[in-house]
Every structure is written in C-alpha cells, then in structure tokens.
Short mmCIF file of C-alpha atoms in Angstrom, two decimals:
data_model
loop_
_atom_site.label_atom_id
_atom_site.label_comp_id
_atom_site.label_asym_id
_atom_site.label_seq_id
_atom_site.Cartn_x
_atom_site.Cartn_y
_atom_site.Cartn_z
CA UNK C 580 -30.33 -53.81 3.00
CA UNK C 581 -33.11 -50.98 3.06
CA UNK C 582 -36.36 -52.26 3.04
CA UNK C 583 -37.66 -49.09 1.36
CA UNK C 584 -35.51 -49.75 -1.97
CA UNK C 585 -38.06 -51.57 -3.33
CA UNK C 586 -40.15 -48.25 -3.70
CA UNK C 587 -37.34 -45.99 -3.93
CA UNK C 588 -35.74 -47.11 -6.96
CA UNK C 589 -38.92 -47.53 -9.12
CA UNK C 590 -39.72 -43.78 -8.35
CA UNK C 591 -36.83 -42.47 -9.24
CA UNK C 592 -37.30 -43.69 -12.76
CA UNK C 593 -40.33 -41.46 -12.83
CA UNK C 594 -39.73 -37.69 -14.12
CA UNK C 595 -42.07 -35.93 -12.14
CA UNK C 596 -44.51 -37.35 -9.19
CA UNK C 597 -47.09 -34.31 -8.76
CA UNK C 598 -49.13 -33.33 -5.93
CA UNK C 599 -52.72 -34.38 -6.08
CA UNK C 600 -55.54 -31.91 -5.03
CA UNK C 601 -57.74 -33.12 -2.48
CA UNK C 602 -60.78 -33.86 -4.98
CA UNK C 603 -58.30 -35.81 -7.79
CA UNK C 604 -59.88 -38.83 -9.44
CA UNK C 605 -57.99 -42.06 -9.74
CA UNK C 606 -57.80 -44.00 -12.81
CA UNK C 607 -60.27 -47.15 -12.59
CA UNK C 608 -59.69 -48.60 -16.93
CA UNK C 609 -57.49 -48.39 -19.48
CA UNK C 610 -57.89 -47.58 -23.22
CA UNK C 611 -55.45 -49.12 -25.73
CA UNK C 612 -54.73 -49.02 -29.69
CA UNK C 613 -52.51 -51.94 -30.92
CA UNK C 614 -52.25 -53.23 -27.38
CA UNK C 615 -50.59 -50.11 -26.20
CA UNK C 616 -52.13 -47.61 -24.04
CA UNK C 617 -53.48 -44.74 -25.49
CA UNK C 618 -55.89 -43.42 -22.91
CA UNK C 619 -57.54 -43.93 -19.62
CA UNK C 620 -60.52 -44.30 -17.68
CA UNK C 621 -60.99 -42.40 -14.79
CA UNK C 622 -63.16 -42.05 -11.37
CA UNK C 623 -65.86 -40.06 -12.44
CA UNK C 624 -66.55 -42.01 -15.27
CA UNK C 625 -64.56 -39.68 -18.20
CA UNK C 626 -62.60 -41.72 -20.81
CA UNK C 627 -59.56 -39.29 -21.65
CA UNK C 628 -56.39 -39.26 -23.85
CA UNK C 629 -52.95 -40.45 -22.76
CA UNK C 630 -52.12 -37.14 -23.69
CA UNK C 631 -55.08 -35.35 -21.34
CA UNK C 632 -53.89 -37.73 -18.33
CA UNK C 633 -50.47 -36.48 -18.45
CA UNK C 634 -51.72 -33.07 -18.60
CA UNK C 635 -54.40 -33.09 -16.03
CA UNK C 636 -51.76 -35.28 -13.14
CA UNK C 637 -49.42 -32.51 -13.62
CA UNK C 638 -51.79 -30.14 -12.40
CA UNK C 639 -52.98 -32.48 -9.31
CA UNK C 640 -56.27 -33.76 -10.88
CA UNK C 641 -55.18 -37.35 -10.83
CA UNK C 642 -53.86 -39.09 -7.82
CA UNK C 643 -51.50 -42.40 -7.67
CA UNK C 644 -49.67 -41.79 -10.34
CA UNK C 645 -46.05 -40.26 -11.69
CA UNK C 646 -44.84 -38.93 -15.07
CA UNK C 647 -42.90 -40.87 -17.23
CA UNK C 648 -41.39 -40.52 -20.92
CA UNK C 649 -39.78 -43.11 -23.53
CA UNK C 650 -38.43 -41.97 -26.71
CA UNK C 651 -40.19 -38.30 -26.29
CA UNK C 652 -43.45 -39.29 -25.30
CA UNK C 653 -45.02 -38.91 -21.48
CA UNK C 654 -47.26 -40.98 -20.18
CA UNK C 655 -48.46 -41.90 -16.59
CA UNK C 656 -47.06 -44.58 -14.38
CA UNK C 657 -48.43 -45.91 -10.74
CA UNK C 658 -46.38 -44.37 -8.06
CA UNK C 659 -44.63 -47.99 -6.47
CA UNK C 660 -45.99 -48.44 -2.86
CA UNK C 661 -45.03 -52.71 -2.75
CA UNK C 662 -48.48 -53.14 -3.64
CA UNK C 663 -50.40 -54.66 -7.22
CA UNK C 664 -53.56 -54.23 -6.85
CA UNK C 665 -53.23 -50.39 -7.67
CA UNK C 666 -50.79 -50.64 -10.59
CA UNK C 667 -51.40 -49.19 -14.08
CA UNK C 668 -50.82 -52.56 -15.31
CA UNK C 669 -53.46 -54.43 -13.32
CA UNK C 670 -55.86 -52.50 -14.45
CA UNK C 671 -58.77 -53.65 -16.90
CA UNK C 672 -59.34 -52.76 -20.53
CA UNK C 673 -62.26 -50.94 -20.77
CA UNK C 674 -62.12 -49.75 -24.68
CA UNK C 675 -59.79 -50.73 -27.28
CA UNK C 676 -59.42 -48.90 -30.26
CA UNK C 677 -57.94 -50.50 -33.54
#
C-alpha cells in the first residue's frame, strides 16, 4: 500500500491548492458564528472574512492551505501533510460572533 495515500487522497478533495508568495501569512485563530467558521485570524495579526481568506489564498497571500466548496460556498482547508498540529481544525477560537 502507498504510504503517501494518506496525503494524497485528502488533497484531492480540495478544488484548488494555490501557490503561496514568499511573504504569505499563515492563519494562527479562527472566527466562528453559530459554531461555524466564518472568518480567520491570521499572522500579522488581521482578523478577516471567510470570504477575504478564500480570496487572498488564491492569489498566494496565505500559505498551508487549499480551496474547498460545499453546497456553493468556498472556504479554506489545511493542505494534509500527516501532521495535526497545523490543521484548520486545531486551531483556537479567537472571536466568536453570535
């Protein structure tokens, strides 16, 4: 069995895994309304809509991450690499909005 198909898989279910510039943030918090995320944290300290983080990872600004959609809305996803610690989902809260 390939040992690389526990990466491989995962990204193919992302749409789109762009190129990061050599100066892109990372995303450090997340923001979330109703327990869902609506935006994220990043790097340099800028709190920034779900909708801006798809945006600005398409055009390289934000590294470790691939573009994902359900049900006609994108939103970013961690890039598998058979580690945790870097996942979306590990990531703390740092503002919810009700």
């Amino acid at each position: 069995m390939n040992e690389n198909i526990s990466v491989e898989l995962p990204k193919a279910a992302l749409d789109e895994i762009p190129t990061p510039k050599s100066d892109a943030v990372t995303i450090t918090g997340l923001v979330k309304s109703g327990g869902r995320v609506s935006g994220y944290q990043l790097s340099d300290e800028r709190i920034i809509s779900r909708e801006e983080g798809v945006s600005l990872a398409k055009s390289g600004e934000i590294k470790g991450v691939g573009i994902a959609h359900n049900k006609g809305t994108e939103y970013l996803k961690s890039i598998p690499d058979d580690t945790e610690d870097n996942n979306l989902s590990s990531l703390p809260t740092v503002k919810t909005i009700d």
